[in-house]
PDB file of C-alpha atoms in Angstrom:
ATOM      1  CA  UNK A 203      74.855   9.271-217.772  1.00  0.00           C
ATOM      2  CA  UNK A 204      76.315   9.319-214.382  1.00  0.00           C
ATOM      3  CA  UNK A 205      75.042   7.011-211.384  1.00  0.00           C
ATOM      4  CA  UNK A 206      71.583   7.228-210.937  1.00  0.00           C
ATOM      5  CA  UNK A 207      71.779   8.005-207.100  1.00  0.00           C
ATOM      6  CA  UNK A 208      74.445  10.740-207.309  1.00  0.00           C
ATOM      7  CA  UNK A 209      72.781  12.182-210.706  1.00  0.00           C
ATOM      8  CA  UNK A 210      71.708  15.726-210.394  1.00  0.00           C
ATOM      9  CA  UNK A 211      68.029  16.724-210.239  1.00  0.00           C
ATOM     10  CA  UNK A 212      66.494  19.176-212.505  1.00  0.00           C
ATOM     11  CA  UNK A 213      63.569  21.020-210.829  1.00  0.00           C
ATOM     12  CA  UNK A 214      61.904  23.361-212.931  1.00  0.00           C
ATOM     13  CA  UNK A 215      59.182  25.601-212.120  1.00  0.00           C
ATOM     14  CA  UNK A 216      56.546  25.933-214.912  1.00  0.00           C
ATOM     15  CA  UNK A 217      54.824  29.261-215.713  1.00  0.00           C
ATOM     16  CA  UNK A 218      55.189  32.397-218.422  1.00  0.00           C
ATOM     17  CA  UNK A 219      58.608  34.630-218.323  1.00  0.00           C
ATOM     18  CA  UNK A 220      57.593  38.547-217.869  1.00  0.00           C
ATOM     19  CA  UNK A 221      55.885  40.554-214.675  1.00  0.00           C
ATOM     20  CA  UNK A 222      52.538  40.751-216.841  1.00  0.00           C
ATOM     21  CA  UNK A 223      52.548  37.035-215.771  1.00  0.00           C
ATOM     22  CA  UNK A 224      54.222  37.170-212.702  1.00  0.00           C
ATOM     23  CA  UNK A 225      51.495  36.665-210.438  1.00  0.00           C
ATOM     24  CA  UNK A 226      49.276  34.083-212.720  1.00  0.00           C
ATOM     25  CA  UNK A 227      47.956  31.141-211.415  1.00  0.00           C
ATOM     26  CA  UNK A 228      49.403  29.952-214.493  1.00  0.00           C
ATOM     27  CA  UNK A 229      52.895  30.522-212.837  1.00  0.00           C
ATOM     28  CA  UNK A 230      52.676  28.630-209.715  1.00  0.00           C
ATOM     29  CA  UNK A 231      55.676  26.820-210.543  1.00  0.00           C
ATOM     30  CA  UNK A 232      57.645  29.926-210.939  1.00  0.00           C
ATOM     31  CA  UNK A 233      56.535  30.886-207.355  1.00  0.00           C
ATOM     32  CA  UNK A 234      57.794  27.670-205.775  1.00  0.00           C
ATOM     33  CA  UNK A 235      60.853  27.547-207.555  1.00  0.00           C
ATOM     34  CA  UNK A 236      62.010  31.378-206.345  1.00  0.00           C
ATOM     35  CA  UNK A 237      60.839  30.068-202.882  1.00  0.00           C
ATOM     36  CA  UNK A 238      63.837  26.616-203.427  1.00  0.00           C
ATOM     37  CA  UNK A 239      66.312  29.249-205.060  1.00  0.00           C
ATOM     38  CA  UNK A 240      66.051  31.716-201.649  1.00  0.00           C
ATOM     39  CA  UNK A 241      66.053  28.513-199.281  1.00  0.00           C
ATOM     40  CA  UNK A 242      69.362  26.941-201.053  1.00  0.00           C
ATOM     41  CA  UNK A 243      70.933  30.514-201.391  1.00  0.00           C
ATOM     42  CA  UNK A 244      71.068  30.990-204.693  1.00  0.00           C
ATOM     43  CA  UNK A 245      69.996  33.657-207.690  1.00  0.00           C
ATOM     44  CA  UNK A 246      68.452  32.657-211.146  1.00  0.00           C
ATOM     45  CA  UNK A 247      70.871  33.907-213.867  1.00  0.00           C
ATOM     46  CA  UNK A 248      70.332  33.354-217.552  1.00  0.00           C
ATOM     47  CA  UNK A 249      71.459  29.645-218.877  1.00  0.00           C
ATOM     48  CA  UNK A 250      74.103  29.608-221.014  1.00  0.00           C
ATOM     49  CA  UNK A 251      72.853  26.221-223.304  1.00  0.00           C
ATOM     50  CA  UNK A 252      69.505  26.915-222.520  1.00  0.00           C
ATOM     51  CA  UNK A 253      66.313  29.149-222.822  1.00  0.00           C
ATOM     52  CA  UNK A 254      65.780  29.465-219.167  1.00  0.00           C
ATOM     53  CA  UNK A 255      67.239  31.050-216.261  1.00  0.00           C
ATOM     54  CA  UNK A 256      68.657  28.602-213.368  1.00  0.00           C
ATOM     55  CA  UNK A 257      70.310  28.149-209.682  1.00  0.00           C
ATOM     56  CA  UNK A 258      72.407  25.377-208.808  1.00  0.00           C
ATOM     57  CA  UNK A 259      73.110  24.209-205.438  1.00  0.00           C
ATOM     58  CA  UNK A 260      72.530  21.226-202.956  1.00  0.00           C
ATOM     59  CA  UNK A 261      69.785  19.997-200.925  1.00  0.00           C
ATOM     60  CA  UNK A 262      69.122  18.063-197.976  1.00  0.00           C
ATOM     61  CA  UNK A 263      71.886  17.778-195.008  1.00  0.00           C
ATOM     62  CA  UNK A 264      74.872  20.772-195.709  1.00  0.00           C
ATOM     63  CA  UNK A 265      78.173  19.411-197.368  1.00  0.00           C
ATOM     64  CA  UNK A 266      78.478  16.348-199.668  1.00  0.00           C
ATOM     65  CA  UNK A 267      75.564  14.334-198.134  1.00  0.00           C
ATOM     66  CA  UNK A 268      73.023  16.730-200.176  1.00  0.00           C
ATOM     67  CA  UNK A 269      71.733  16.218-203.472  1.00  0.00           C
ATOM     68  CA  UNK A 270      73.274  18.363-206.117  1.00  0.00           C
ATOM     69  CA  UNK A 271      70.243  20.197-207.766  1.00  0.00           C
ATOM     70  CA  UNK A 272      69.412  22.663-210.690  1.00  0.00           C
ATOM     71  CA  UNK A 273      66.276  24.942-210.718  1.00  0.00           C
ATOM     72  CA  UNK A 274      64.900  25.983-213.589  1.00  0.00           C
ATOM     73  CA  UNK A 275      62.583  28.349-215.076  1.00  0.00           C
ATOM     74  CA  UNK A 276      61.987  28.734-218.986  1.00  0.00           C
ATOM     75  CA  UNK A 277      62.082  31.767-220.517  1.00  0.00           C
ATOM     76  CA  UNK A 278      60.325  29.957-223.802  1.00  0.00           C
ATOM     77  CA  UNK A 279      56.622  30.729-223.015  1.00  0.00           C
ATOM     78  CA  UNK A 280      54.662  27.443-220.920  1.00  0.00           C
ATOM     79  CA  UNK A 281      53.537  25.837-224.279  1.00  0.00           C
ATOM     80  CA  UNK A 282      57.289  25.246-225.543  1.00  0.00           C
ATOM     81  CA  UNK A 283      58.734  24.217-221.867  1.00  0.00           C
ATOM     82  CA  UNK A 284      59.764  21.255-223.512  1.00  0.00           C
ATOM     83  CA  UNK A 285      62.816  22.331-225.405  1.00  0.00           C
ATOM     84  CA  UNK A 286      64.368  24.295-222.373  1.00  0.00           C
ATOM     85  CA  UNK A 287      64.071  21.645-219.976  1.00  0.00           C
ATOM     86  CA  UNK A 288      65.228  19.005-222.308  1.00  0.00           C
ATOM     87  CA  UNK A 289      68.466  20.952-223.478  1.00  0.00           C
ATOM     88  CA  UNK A 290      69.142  21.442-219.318  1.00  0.00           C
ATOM     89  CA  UNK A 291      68.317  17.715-218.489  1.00  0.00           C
ATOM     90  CA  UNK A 292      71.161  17.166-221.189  1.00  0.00           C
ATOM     91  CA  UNK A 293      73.214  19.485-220.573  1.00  0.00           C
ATOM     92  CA  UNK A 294      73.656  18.785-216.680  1.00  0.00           C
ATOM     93  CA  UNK A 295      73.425  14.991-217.889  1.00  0.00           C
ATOM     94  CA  UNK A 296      70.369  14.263-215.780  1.00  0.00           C
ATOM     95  CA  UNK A 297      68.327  11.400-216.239  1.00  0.00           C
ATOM     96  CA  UNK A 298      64.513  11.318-216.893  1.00  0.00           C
ATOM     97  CA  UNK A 299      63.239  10.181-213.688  1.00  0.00           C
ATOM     98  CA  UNK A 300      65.021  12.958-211.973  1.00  0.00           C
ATOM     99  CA  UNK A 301      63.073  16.133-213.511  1.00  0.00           C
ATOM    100  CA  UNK A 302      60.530  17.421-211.337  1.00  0.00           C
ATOM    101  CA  UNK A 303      58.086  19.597-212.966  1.00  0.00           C
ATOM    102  CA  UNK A 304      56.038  22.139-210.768  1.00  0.00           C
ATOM    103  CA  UNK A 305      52.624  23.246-212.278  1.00  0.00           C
ATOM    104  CA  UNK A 306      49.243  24.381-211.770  1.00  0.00           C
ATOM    105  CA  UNK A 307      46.349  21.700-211.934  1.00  0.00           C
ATOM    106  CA  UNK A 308      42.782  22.182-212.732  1.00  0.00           C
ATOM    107  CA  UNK A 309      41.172  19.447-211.201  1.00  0.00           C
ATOM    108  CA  UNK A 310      42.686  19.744-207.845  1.00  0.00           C
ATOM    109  CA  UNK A 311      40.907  22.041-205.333  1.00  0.00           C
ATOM    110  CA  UNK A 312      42.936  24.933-204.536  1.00  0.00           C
ATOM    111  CA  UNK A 313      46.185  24.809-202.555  1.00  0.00           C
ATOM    112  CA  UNK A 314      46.230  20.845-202.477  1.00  0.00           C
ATOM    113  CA  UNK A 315      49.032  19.248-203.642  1.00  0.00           C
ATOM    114  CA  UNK A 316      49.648  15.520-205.409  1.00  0.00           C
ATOM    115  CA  UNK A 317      53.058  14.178-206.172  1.00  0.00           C
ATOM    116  CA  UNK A 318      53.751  11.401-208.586  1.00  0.00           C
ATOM    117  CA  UNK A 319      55.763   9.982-211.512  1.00  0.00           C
ATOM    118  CA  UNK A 320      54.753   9.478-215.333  1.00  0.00           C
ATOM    119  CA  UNK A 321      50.861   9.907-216.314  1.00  0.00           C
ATOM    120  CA  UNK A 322      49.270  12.371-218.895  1.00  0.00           C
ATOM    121  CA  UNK A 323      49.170  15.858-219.216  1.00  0.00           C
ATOM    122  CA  UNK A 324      45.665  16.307-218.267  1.00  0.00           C
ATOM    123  CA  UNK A 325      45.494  19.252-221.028  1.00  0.00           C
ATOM    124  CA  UNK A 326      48.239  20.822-219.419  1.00  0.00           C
ATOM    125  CA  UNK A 327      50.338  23.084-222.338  1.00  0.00           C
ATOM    126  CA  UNK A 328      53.496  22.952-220.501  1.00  0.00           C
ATOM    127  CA  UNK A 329      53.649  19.138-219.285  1.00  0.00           C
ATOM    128  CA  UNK A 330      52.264  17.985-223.642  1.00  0.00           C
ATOM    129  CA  UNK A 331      55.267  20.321-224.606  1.00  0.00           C
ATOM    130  CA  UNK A 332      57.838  18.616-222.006  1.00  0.00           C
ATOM    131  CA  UNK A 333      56.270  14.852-222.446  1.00  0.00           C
ATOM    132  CA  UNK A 334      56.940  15.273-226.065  1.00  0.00           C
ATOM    133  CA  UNK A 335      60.418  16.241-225.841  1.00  0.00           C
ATOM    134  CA  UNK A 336      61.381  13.757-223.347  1.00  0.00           C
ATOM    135  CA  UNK A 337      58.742  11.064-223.009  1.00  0.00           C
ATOM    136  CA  UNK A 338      56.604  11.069-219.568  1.00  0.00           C
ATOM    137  CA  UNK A 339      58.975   9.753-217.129  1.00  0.00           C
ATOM    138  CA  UNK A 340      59.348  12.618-215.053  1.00  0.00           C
ATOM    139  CA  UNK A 341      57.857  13.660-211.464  1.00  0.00           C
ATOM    140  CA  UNK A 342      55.308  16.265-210.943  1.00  0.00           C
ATOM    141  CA  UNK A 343      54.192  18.265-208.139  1.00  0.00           C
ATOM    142  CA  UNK A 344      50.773  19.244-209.341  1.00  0.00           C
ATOM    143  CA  UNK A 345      49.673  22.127-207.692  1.00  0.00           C
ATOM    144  CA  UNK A 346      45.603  22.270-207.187  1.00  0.00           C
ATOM    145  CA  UNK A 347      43.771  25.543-208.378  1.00  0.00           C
ATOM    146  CA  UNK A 348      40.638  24.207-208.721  1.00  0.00           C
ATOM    147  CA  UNK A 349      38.355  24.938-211.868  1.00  0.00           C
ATOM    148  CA  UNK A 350      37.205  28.666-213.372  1.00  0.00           C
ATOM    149  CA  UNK A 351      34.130  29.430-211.874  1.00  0.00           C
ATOM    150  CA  UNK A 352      30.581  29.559-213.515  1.00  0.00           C
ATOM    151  CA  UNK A 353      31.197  29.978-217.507  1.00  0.00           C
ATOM    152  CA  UNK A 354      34.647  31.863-217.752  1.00  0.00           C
ATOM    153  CA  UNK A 355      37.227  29.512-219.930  1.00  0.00           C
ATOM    154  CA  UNK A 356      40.235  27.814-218.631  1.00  0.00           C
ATOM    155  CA  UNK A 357      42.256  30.064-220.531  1.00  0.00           C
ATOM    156  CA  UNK A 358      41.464  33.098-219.043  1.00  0.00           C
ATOM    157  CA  UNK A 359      41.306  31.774-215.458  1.00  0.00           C
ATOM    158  CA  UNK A 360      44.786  30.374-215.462  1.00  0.00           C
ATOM    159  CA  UNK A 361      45.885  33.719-216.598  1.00  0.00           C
ATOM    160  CA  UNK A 362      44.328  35.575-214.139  1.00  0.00           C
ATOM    161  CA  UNK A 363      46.416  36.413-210.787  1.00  0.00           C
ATOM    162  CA  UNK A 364      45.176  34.665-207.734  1.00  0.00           C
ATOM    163  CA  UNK A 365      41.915  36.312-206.143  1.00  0.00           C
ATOM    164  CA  UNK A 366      41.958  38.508-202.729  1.00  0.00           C
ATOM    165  CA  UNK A 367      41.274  35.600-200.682  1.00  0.00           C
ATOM    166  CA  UNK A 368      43.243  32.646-202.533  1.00  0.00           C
ATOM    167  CA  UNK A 369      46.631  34.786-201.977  1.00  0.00           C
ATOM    168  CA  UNK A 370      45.029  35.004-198.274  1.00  0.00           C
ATOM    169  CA  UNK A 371      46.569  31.443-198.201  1.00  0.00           C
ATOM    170  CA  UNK A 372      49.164  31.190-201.229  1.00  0.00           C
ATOM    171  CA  UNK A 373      52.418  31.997-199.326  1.00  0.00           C
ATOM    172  CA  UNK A 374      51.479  28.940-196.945  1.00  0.00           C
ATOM    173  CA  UNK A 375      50.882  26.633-199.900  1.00  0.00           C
ATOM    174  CA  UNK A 376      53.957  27.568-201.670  1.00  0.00           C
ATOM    175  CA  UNK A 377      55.999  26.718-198.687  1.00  0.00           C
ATOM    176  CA  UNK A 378      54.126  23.550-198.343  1.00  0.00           C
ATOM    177  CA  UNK A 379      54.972  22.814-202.128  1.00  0.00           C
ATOM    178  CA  UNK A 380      58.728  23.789-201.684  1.00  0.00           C
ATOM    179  CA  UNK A 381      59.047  21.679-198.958  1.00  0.00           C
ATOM    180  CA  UNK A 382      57.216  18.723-200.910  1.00  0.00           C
ATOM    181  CA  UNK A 383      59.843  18.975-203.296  1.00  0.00           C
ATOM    182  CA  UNK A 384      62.981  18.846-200.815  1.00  0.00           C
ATOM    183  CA  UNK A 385      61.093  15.778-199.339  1.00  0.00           C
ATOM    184  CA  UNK A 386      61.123  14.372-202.770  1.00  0.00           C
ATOM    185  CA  UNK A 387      65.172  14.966-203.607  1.00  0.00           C
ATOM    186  CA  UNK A 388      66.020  13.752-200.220  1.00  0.00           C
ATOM    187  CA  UNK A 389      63.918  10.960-199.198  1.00  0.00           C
ATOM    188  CA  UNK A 390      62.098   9.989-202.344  1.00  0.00           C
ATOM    189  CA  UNK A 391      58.701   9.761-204.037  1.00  0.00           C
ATOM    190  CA  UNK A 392      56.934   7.380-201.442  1.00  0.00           C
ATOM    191  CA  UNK A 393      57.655   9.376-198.069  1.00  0.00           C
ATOM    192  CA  UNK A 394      56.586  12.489-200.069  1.00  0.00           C
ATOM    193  CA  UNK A 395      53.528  11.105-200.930  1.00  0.00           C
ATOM    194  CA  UNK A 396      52.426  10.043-197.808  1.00  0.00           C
ATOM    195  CA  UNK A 397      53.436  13.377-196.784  1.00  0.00           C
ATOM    196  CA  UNK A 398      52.223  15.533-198.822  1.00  0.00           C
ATOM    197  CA  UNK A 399      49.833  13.752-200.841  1.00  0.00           C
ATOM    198  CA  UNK A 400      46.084  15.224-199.192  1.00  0.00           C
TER     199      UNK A 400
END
């Protein structure tokens, strides 16, 4: 494994593959990470040792001084993230602590945002498959949605596309995410939780 400061970080966007899905609030993650991939410059393109398509580049100051980065978005289906994202983190030889995972989160209100390390997977499909691969040591951004209302199940609302006036506000959000995770990569988990953290 290479030094832990110059190590590579693997950011990966969580959500389903396919433009039935596309504009889920299941797929959040996706959103954010196409948002990274324009600001660095870069195109997904189909991984070659993995199920997933990615971008590499650098972020942070131009030149050397930024932090070599991969983004990542499995093609395996949220509920099997896990084997994507672990064949990447190996595969660009980057260590635990420097995966961020993007996802959707329940039991934040909508559009607010909470960064941290480690923790559970709060019933989350994509972060169970991914802690089981690789153990919990990775960061999240968790990105709030808030809860279904009245009696619909989870289920369906996370696969339901964000309503009239949510998407209203969604562009702003996902800019405020992408730039939670640049704060992250460049100036660590601390300053981008007293940032971001509301």
């Amino acid at each position: 494994m290479t030094d832990d400061a110059n190590a590579p970080w693997l950011i990966v966007g969580l959500g389903n593959p396919g433009p039935d899905y596309a504009g889920n609030r299941h797929n959040v993650g996706f959103m954010v990470a196409d948002l990274l991939a324009e600001r660095i410059g870069g195109k997904f393109k189909r991984a070659q040792k993995a199920q997933a398509q990615v971008v590499e580049g650098r972020m942070g100051p131009p030149g050397p001084a930024g932090r070599r980065v991969v983004l990542a978005k499995p093609l395996s289906y949220m509920n099997l993230s896990g084997g994507p994202v672990t064949a990447l983190r190996d595969f660009y030889k980057v260590p635990t602590a420097h995966v961020v995972a993007i996802h959707d989160e329940l039991d934040i209100d909508y559009g607010v945002l909470r960064l941290k390390i480690g923790g559970g997977d709060n019933g989350h499909n994509g972060l169970k498959s991914m802690t089981k691969a690789m153990g919990a040591d990775y960061h999240r951004l968790r990105f709030g949605i808030g809860r279904p209302p009245g009696r619909m199940q989870v289920a369906d609302f996370v696969l339901k596309d964000f309503s009239s006036t949510e998407r209203k506000e969604l562009d702003y959000f996902v800019d405020r995410a992408a730039d939670a995770v640049e704060c992250l990569v460049t100036e660590g988990l601390e300053r981008a939780q007293s940032a971001y953290n509301s």
